[in-house]
Short mmCIF file of C-alpha atoms and ligand atoms in Angstrom, two decimals:
data_model
loop_
_atom_site.label_atom_id
_atom_site.label_comp_id
_atom_site.label_asym_id
_atom_site.label_seq_id
_atom_site.Cartn_x
_atom_site.Cartn_y
_atom_site.Cartn_z
CA MET A 1 0.00 0.00 0.00
CA ILE A 2 1.61 3.26 -1.16
CA LYS A 3 1.15 6.02 1.40
CA ILE A 4 2.53 9.12 -0.29
CA TRP A 5 0.85 9.42 -3.67
CA LEU A 6 2.16 11.40 -6.62
CA SER A 7 -0.72 13.86 -6.87
CA LEU A 8 -4.00 13.45 -5.04
CA ALA A 9 -7.17 15.52 -5.14
CA HIS A 10 -7.83 17.68 -2.10
CA MET A 11 -11.23 19.11 -1.16
CA GLY A 12 -11.33 22.58 0.33
CA GLY A 13 -14.62 22.06 2.20
CA ALA A 14 -17.07 24.19 0.23
CA GLU A 15 -17.46 21.63 -2.60
CA GLN A 16 -20.23 19.66 -0.87
CA ARG A 17 -22.28 22.79 -0.36
CA PHE A 18 -22.32 23.50 -4.10
CA VAL A 19 -23.00 19.86 -4.92
CA GLN A 20 -25.80 19.86 -2.34
CA SER A 21 -27.33 22.92 -4.00
CA ALA A 22 -27.46 20.96 -7.26
CA PHE A 23 -29.33 18.19 -5.44
CA ASP A 24 -31.61 20.61 -3.57
CA SER A 25 -32.68 22.28 -6.80
CA ASN A 26 -32.82 18.86 -8.52
CA TRP A 27 -30.38 20.26 -11.07
CA VAL A 28 -28.60 16.90 -11.39
CA ALA A 29 -28.11 17.39 -15.11
CA PRO A 30 -25.64 18.69 -17.58
CA LEU A 31 -25.65 22.48 -17.45
CA GLY A 32 -27.26 24.55 -14.70
CA PRO A 33 -26.28 27.25 -12.22
CA ASN A 34 -23.08 25.56 -11.02
CA VAL A 35 -21.77 25.35 -14.59
CA ASP A 36 -22.44 29.06 -15.13
CA GLY A 37 -20.95 29.85 -11.72
CA PHE A 38 -17.83 27.77 -12.31
CA GLU A 39 -17.26 29.36 -15.72
CA HIS A 40 -17.70 32.77 -14.18
CA ASP A 41 -15.19 31.97 -11.40
CA LEU A 42 -12.65 30.75 -13.94
CA GLU A 43 -13.14 33.79 -16.18
CA ASP A 44 -12.71 36.13 -13.21
CA TRP A 45 -9.62 34.36 -12.01
CA LEU A 46 -7.96 34.20 -15.45
CA SER A 47 -8.96 37.73 -16.45
CA LYS A 48 -6.93 39.28 -13.64
CA LYS A 49 -3.78 38.10 -15.41
CA SER A 50 -4.84 37.31 -18.96
CA ALA A 51 -2.63 37.92 -21.99
CA GLN A 52 -5.67 39.16 -23.94
CA PRO A 53 -8.24 41.87 -23.19
CA GLU A 54 -11.22 39.51 -23.24
CA THR A 55 -11.24 36.01 -21.78
CA HIS A 56 -14.06 33.44 -21.92
CA VAL A 57 -14.20 29.91 -20.55
CA VAL A 58 -16.42 26.97 -21.55
CA ALA A 59 -16.62 24.14 -19.00
CA LEU A 60 -16.36 20.67 -20.56
CA SER A 61 -16.38 17.03 -19.56
CA ALA A 62 -12.59 16.65 -19.97
CA GLY A 63 -9.41 18.39 -21.01
CA THR A 64 -9.24 15.98 -23.93
CA ALA A 65 -12.66 17.24 -25.07
CA ALA A 66 -11.24 20.78 -24.91
CA VAL A 67 -8.35 19.87 -27.23
CA HIS A 68 -10.81 18.15 -29.56
CA LEU A 69 -13.23 21.09 -29.69
CA ALA A 70 -10.36 23.53 -30.33
CA LEU A 71 -9.43 21.50 -33.42
CA ILE A 72 -13.07 21.35 -34.52
CA MET A 73 -13.34 25.14 -34.14
CA LEU A 74 -10.26 25.48 -36.34
CA GLY A 75 -11.77 23.26 -39.01
CA VAL A 76 -9.12 20.53 -38.73
CA GLY A 77 -10.09 17.52 -40.84
CA PRO A 78 -8.80 14.64 -42.96
CA GLY A 79 -5.73 15.55 -44.98
CA ASP A 80 -4.69 18.27 -42.55
CA GLU A 81 -1.58 18.29 -40.41
CA VAL A 82 -1.36 19.64 -36.86
CA ILE A 83 1.93 20.33 -35.10
CA CYS A 84 2.05 19.04 -31.53
CA GLN A 85 4.72 19.01 -28.87
CA SER A 86 6.14 15.49 -28.66
CA PHE A 87 7.00 15.59 -24.95
CA THR A 88 3.49 15.31 -23.51
CA PHE A 89 0.60 13.09 -22.45
CA ALA A 90 -1.26 11.37 -25.29
CA ALA A 91 -4.35 13.56 -24.68
CA SER A 92 -2.59 16.49 -26.41
CA ALA A 93 -2.27 14.52 -29.63
CA ASN A 94 -5.09 11.97 -29.80
CA PRO A 95 -7.79 14.49 -30.84
CA ILE A 96 -5.76 15.23 -33.98
CA ARG A 97 -6.42 11.62 -34.96
CA TYR A 98 -10.08 11.83 -33.89
CA GLN A 99 -10.38 14.42 -36.67
CA GLY A 100 -8.67 12.15 -39.20
CA ALA A 101 -5.74 14.57 -39.39
CA THR A 102 -2.02 13.80 -39.06
CA PRO A 103 0.02 14.88 -36.03
CA VAL A 104 3.48 16.28 -36.68
CA PHE A 105 5.61 16.06 -33.56
CA VAL A 106 8.12 18.70 -32.53
CA ASP A 107 10.71 18.10 -29.82
CA SER A 108 11.52 20.27 -26.80
CA GLU A 109 14.28 22.68 -25.86
CA GLU A 110 16.54 22.25 -22.83
CA ASP A 111 15.46 25.25 -20.76
CA SER A 112 11.74 24.57 -20.36
CA TRP A 113 11.35 21.00 -21.70
CA ASN A 114 8.67 22.50 -23.95
CA MET A 115 8.34 23.10 -27.69
CA ASP A 116 11.60 24.22 -29.29
CA PRO A 117 10.84 27.32 -31.42
CA VAL A 118 13.82 26.63 -33.70
CA LEU A 119 12.57 23.13 -34.50
CA LEU A 120 9.02 24.45 -34.84
CA LYS A 121 10.08 26.79 -37.63
CA GLU A 122 12.03 24.02 -39.33
CA ALA A 123 9.03 21.72 -39.09
CA ILE A 124 6.64 24.29 -40.60
CA GLU A 125 9.03 25.01 -43.48
CA ASP A 126 9.57 21.33 -44.14
CA ARG A 127 5.85 20.48 -44.05
CA ILE A 128 5.09 23.28 -46.51
CA ARG A 129 7.87 22.00 -48.77
CA LYS A 130 6.70 18.37 -48.57
CA THR A 131 2.90 18.75 -48.64
CA GLY A 132 2.43 22.10 -50.33
CA LYS A 133 0.31 23.39 -47.45
CA LYS A 134 0.62 24.83 -43.97
CA PRO A 135 -0.13 22.87 -40.80
CA LYS A 136 -3.61 23.79 -39.53
CA ALA A 137 -2.66 24.42 -35.87
CA ILE A 138 0.20 24.33 -33.38
CA ILE A 139 -0.23 22.69 -29.95
CA PRO A 140 2.50 23.63 -27.47
CA VAL A 141 2.26 22.11 -23.98
CA TYR A 142 3.30 23.33 -20.53
CA LEU A 143 4.82 20.14 -19.21
CA TYR A 144 4.30 19.68 -15.46
CA GLY A 145 3.25 23.34 -15.43
CA TYR A 146 6.60 24.69 -16.69
CA PRO A 147 6.05 27.79 -18.84
CA GLY A 148 7.74 27.48 -22.26
CA ARG A 149 8.84 29.99 -24.89
CA ILE A 150 5.34 31.08 -25.83
CA TYR A 151 6.31 34.52 -27.23
CA GLU A 152 8.71 32.96 -29.72
CA ILE A 153 6.16 30.30 -30.65
CA LEU A 154 3.43 32.93 -31.17
CA LYS A 155 5.75 35.03 -33.30
CA ILE A 156 6.54 32.11 -35.59
CA ALA A 157 2.88 31.03 -35.67
CA GLU A 158 1.76 34.55 -36.56
CA SER A 159 4.33 34.87 -39.32
CA TYR A 160 2.74 31.84 -41.03
CA GLY A 161 -0.82 32.65 -39.96
CA ILE A 162 -1.21 29.39 -38.01
CA PRO A 163 -3.38 29.44 -34.85
CA VAL A 164 -1.95 28.25 -31.51
CA VAL A 165 -3.85 25.97 -29.10
CA GLU A 166 -2.03 26.00 -25.76
CA ASP A 167 -2.34 22.75 -23.86
CA SER A 168 -2.22 24.25 -20.38
CA ALA A 169 -3.91 21.23 -18.76
CA GLU A 170 -1.02 20.94 -16.28
CA ALA A 171 -0.34 24.65 -15.98
CA MET A 172 -3.26 26.15 -14.07
CA GLY A 173 -1.71 29.12 -12.26
CA SER A 174 1.57 29.13 -14.18
CA LEU A 175 2.50 32.61 -15.35
CA TYR A 176 4.64 33.68 -18.26
CA ASP A 177 5.61 37.34 -18.24
CA GLY A 178 3.00 37.78 -15.50
CA LYS A 179 0.15 36.32 -17.55
CA HIS A 180 -1.69 33.02 -17.26
CA CYS A 181 -0.47 30.17 -19.46
CA GLY A 182 -3.41 29.23 -21.66
CA THR A 183 -4.49 32.82 -22.38
CA PHE A 184 -1.90 33.62 -25.07
CA GLY A 185 -3.12 31.58 -28.03
CA LYS A 186 -6.33 31.35 -30.01
CA TYR A 187 -7.47 28.69 -27.53
CA GLY A 188 -6.23 27.34 -24.21
CA VAL A 189 -6.95 23.95 -22.65
CA MET A 190 -7.60 23.31 -18.95
CA SER A 191 -8.08 19.97 -17.18
CA PHE A 192 -9.81 19.24 -13.88
CA ASN A 193 -9.01 15.56 -13.77
CA GLY A 194 -8.47 13.98 -10.36
CA ASN A 195 -4.72 14.58 -10.30
CA LYS A 196 -4.58 18.10 -11.73
CA MET A 197 -4.21 21.41 -9.85
CA ILE A 198 -7.93 21.49 -9.09
CA THR A 199 -10.48 18.80 -9.83
CA THR A 200 -14.15 18.35 -10.68
CA SER A 201 -13.55 14.59 -10.37
CA GLY A 202 -13.29 14.72 -14.16
CA GLY A 203 -13.62 17.77 -16.37
CA GLY A 204 -11.92 20.40 -18.44
CA ALA A 205 -12.42 23.75 -20.09
CA LEU A 206 -11.60 25.60 -23.25
CA ILE A 207 -10.37 29.20 -22.96
CA CYS A 208 -11.26 31.54 -25.84
CA HIS A 209 -11.38 35.28 -26.35
CA SER A 210 -14.82 36.32 -27.59
CA LYS A 211 -18.39 35.61 -26.57
CA GLU A 212 -19.23 34.47 -30.11
CA GLU A 213 -16.55 31.81 -29.92
CA ALA A 214 -17.65 30.69 -26.47
CA ASP A 215 -21.22 30.33 -27.80
CA ARG A 216 -20.03 28.32 -30.79
CA ILE A 217 -17.97 25.99 -28.55
CA LYS A 218 -21.02 25.46 -26.31
CA PHE A 219 -23.08 24.69 -29.42
CA TYR A 220 -20.66 21.94 -30.54
CA ALA A 221 -20.45 20.63 -26.97
CA THR A 222 -24.24 20.16 -26.72
CA GLN A 223 -24.86 18.07 -29.84
CA ALA A 224 -24.91 21.03 -32.25
CA ARG A 225 -28.63 21.70 -31.89
CA GLU A 226 -29.75 24.46 -34.21
CA LYS A 227 -32.24 27.07 -33.03
CA PHE A 228 -35.44 25.27 -34.02
CA PRO A 229 -38.40 24.17 -31.91
CA TYR A 230 -37.55 20.57 -32.88
CA TYR A 231 -34.11 18.93 -33.00
CA GLN A 232 -32.44 20.19 -36.14
CA HIS A 233 -28.77 19.31 -36.84
CA GLU A 234 -26.69 20.81 -39.61
CA VAL A 235 -23.22 19.86 -38.36
CA ILE A 236 -21.87 17.02 -36.21
CA GLY A 237 -22.05 17.75 -32.49
CA TYR A 238 -20.67 16.25 -29.29
CA ASN A 239 -21.83 15.60 -25.74
CA TYR A 240 -18.94 17.38 -24.06
CA ARG A 241 -20.47 19.72 -21.45
CA LEU A 242 -19.61 19.49 -17.77
CA SER A 243 -22.38 18.32 -15.45
CA ASN A 244 -23.93 20.64 -12.89
CA VAL A 245 -22.84 18.27 -10.10
CA SER A 246 -19.20 18.21 -11.21
CA ALA A 247 -19.21 21.98 -11.67
CA GLY A 248 -20.32 22.26 -8.03
CA ILE A 249 -17.06 20.60 -7.00
CA GLY A 250 -15.24 23.03 -9.29
CA ARG A 251 -16.82 26.06 -7.61
CA GLY A 252 -15.61 24.83 -4.24
CA GLN A 253 -12.15 24.16 -5.64
CA MET A 254 -11.92 27.73 -6.99
CA MET A 255 -12.06 28.90 -3.36
CA VAL A 256 -8.79 27.06 -2.64
CA VAL A 257 -7.03 27.16 -6.02
CA ASP A 258 -4.52 29.84 -4.99
CA GLU A 259 -3.66 27.86 -1.85
CA HIS A 260 -3.16 24.72 -3.90
CA ILE A 261 -0.81 26.49 -6.28
CA ALA A 262 1.15 28.05 -3.41
CA HIS A 263 1.51 24.64 -1.77
CA HIS A 264 2.80 22.95 -4.95
CA ARG A 265 5.31 25.78 -5.36
CA ARG A 266 6.42 25.64 -1.74
CA LEU A 267 7.06 21.89 -1.91
CA HIS A 268 9.07 22.34 -5.10
CA TYR A 269 11.40 24.85 -3.46
CA ILE A 270 11.88 22.57 -0.45
CA TYR A 271 12.82 19.70 -2.77
CA LYS A 272 15.16 21.97 -4.66
CA GLU A 273 16.92 23.24 -1.53
CA LEU A 274 17.22 19.83 0.13
CA LEU A 275 18.39 18.04 -3.03
CA LYS A 276 20.84 20.68 -4.21
CA ASP A 277 23.98 18.92 -3.03
CA VAL A 278 23.03 15.37 -3.92
CA PRO A 279 25.46 14.16 -6.61
CA GLY A 280 23.78 13.03 -9.82
CA ILE A 281 20.36 14.51 -8.99
CA THR A 282 19.06 17.62 -10.73
CA VAL A 283 15.74 19.22 -9.84
CA MET A 284 14.09 20.63 -12.98
CA GLU A 285 13.85 24.41 -12.87
CA PRO A 286 12.41 25.94 -16.05
CA LYS A 287 14.09 28.96 -17.65
CA ALA A 288 12.82 31.13 -20.50
CA ASP A 289 13.27 34.45 -22.26
CA ALA A 290 10.76 36.26 -20.01
CA PRO A 291 10.00 36.19 -16.28
CA LEU A 292 8.09 33.05 -15.42
CA GLU A 293 6.35 31.49 -12.48
CA SER A 294 5.71 27.76 -12.70
CA ASN A 295 2.87 26.24 -10.70
CA PHE A 296 5.15 23.19 -10.21
CA TRP A 297 2.17 20.89 -10.58
CA LEU A 298 4.76 18.15 -10.28
CA THR A 299 8.40 18.40 -9.35
CA SER A 300 10.63 16.34 -11.59
CA ILE A 301 14.18 15.22 -11.04
CA LEU A 302 16.83 13.87 -13.40
CA ILE A 303 18.90 11.00 -12.06
CA ASP A 304 22.33 10.60 -13.62
CA PRO A 305 23.35 7.03 -12.68
CA LYS A 306 27.05 7.94 -12.93
CA GLY A 307 26.78 10.59 -10.27
CA TYR A 308 24.02 9.06 -8.14
CA GLY A 309 25.00 5.40 -8.36
CA HIS A 310 21.51 4.19 -9.29
CA THR A 311 19.21 4.51 -12.27
CA TYR A 312 15.82 6.19 -12.01
CA GLN A 313 14.18 2.77 -12.18
CA GLU A 314 16.18 1.61 -9.17
CA LEU A 315 15.34 4.76 -7.23
CA SER A 316 11.68 4.43 -8.15
CA ALA A 317 11.58 0.81 -6.91
CA TYR A 318 13.38 1.80 -3.71
CA LEU A 319 10.90 4.62 -3.03
CA ALA A 320 7.94 2.33 -3.81
CA ASP A 321 9.32 0.06 -1.12
CA LYS A 322 9.14 3.03 1.25
CA GLU A 323 5.54 3.59 0.17
CA VAL A 324 6.33 6.65 -1.96
CA GLU A 325 4.77 6.79 -5.43
CA THR A 326 6.86 8.17 -8.30
CA ARG A 327 6.36 8.11 -12.05
CA PRO A 328 8.66 8.25 -15.08
CA LEU A 329 8.37 11.38 -17.24
CA TRP A 330 5.88 11.32 -20.12
CA LYS A 331 7.19 9.10 -22.88
CA PRO A 332 7.50 11.36 -25.96
CA MET A 333 4.83 10.87 -28.63
CA HIS A 334 7.38 10.31 -31.41
CA LEU A 335 8.52 7.19 -29.50
CA GLN A 336 4.99 5.81 -29.02
CA PRO A 337 4.08 2.77 -31.13
CA VAL A 338 0.70 4.26 -32.01
CA TYR A 339 2.40 7.29 -33.58
CA ALA A 340 5.28 5.42 -35.23
CA ASP A 341 4.23 6.65 -38.69
CA ALA A 342 3.74 10.32 -37.75
CA PRO A 343 6.32 12.81 -39.05
CA SER A 344 8.52 14.14 -36.26
CA TYR A 345 11.22 16.75 -35.83
CA VAL A 346 13.51 15.73 -33.01
CA ASN A 347 16.70 16.91 -31.35
CA GLY A 348 17.07 14.24 -28.66
CA VAL A 349 16.00 16.47 -25.75
CA SER A 350 12.74 14.77 -24.75
CA GLU A 351 14.20 11.29 -25.23
CA SER A 352 17.21 12.07 -23.06
CA LYS A 353 15.02 13.49 -20.26
CA PHE A 354 12.65 10.53 -20.53
CA LYS A 355 15.60 8.18 -19.94
CA LEU A 356 16.67 9.93 -16.72
CA GLY A 357 13.61 11.54 -15.20
CA LEU A 358 11.15 10.87 -12.42
CA CYS A 359 8.19 12.84 -11.06
CA ILE A 360 8.04 12.94 -7.28
CA PRO A 361 4.99 13.58 -5.05
CA SER A 362 3.44 17.02 -4.77
CA GLY A 363 0.12 18.68 -3.98
CA PRO A 364 -1.91 19.67 -0.94
CA MET A 365 -2.04 16.09 0.37
CA VAL A 366 1.77 16.02 0.69
CA SER A 367 3.19 17.78 3.75
CA GLU A 368 6.50 19.58 4.08
CA ARG A 369 7.58 16.89 6.54
CA GLU A 370 6.82 14.19 3.96
CA VAL A 371 8.98 16.03 1.45
CA GLU A 372 11.83 15.96 3.97
CA MET A 373 11.23 12.25 4.45
CA ILE A 374 11.26 11.55 0.69
CA VAL A 375 14.49 13.52 0.35
CA SER A 376 16.07 11.57 3.21
CA TYR A 377 15.18 8.30 1.41
CA ILE A 378 16.72 9.62 -1.81
CA LYS A 379 19.88 10.56 0.09
CA SER A 380 20.20 7.37 2.12
CA PHE A 381 19.72 5.18 -0.97
C1 PLP B 1 -4.41 15.83 -18.18
C2 PLP B 1 -3.95 16.30 -19.50
C3 PLP B 1 -4.81 16.46 -20.59
C4 PLP B 1 -6.21 15.94 -20.65
O1 PLP B 1 -7.02 16.20 -19.64
P1 PLP B 1 -8.24 15.20 -19.22
O2 PLP B 1 -9.06 16.12 -18.40
O3 PLP B 1 -7.61 14.10 -18.45
O4 PLP B 1 -8.92 14.74 -20.45
C5 PLP B 1 -4.34 17.02 -21.75
N1 PLP B 1 -3.06 17.36 -21.87
C6 PLP B 1 -2.17 17.18 -20.88
C7 PLP B 1 -0.76 17.60 -21.09
C8 PLP B 1 -2.57 16.64 -19.66
O5 PLP B 1 -1.68 16.44 -18.69
#
């Protein structure tokens, strides 16, 4: 039985009250006052530090649904290509295939572990050369919440007229140049899965920047019902809205989101300080070309077996023995069997991190004392 988990949900206390209100009003259905309230809370929270003047949020059943709807909004279809960061969770890329399009994977740069702008430009040029047309969208990711080089990516994207969909599922509360990750591009993706910064037990959201777009996203997410007295459908729709019960949990979580973020960050800096002199262990600390503030959703460490004396697999097994859960870094998409035939532009960065890295426990259910304990295990091993 593992006692210290990688990333557990934590309830602030007010969640049950909002869920109860859904029951009391018998609004146990998709949509309803909690959904509106949750969207409003998210819009308020993001708008204080948004990269764009207007910010709208549509609550959805999953972050994956948010990626999918962003691609639908951009008209991605069969024969199209979409550029996606390779170093990520499969949910960033799978919706490209749902649309019958082809993912083109781009590797990461050393400083942030996120999309390398130099490779991105090369990839766009090469795709135009090979296929005669531009990729339809670019999906950069904020791995483990680390802000990447979004200004450079936007500049390149703009120069080719390609829209950017930021996968900020792991980056709720991460700031780049003082602004929320996920608010820079055409669309931004949020996730409220059980292990993310806040949870609705399962859910997500799509960030956009006009009311018209928010309305159109809601339309697609509720089976694309046209404005007729009967059910009239002119395009294909989806059942992707968040339920009023789940949104009640989300409203409660919004009352503790800033605390959650502060706790993740605090634990990261304790890990960093306590592990700084351990030979062969490096705590990942993102750097970029602008001031950044990572939410440190997860803290990750690189284990160099030459310096440390053990591989990451050995350390992981040792910690599991001590009832501490760890997890290898995301395996890059260009190395996944399911994407073996997808074009990819690689520089070895994500693969080299994947071979050395481990995520270690974080979140409000992990105490500062437990961090000290985990570090003492790492040292004594
Ligand atoms: C969690 C996650 C998603 C998907 O979110 P779900 O809510 O689980 O569907 C997408 N991208 C990344 C990078 C994630 O970590």
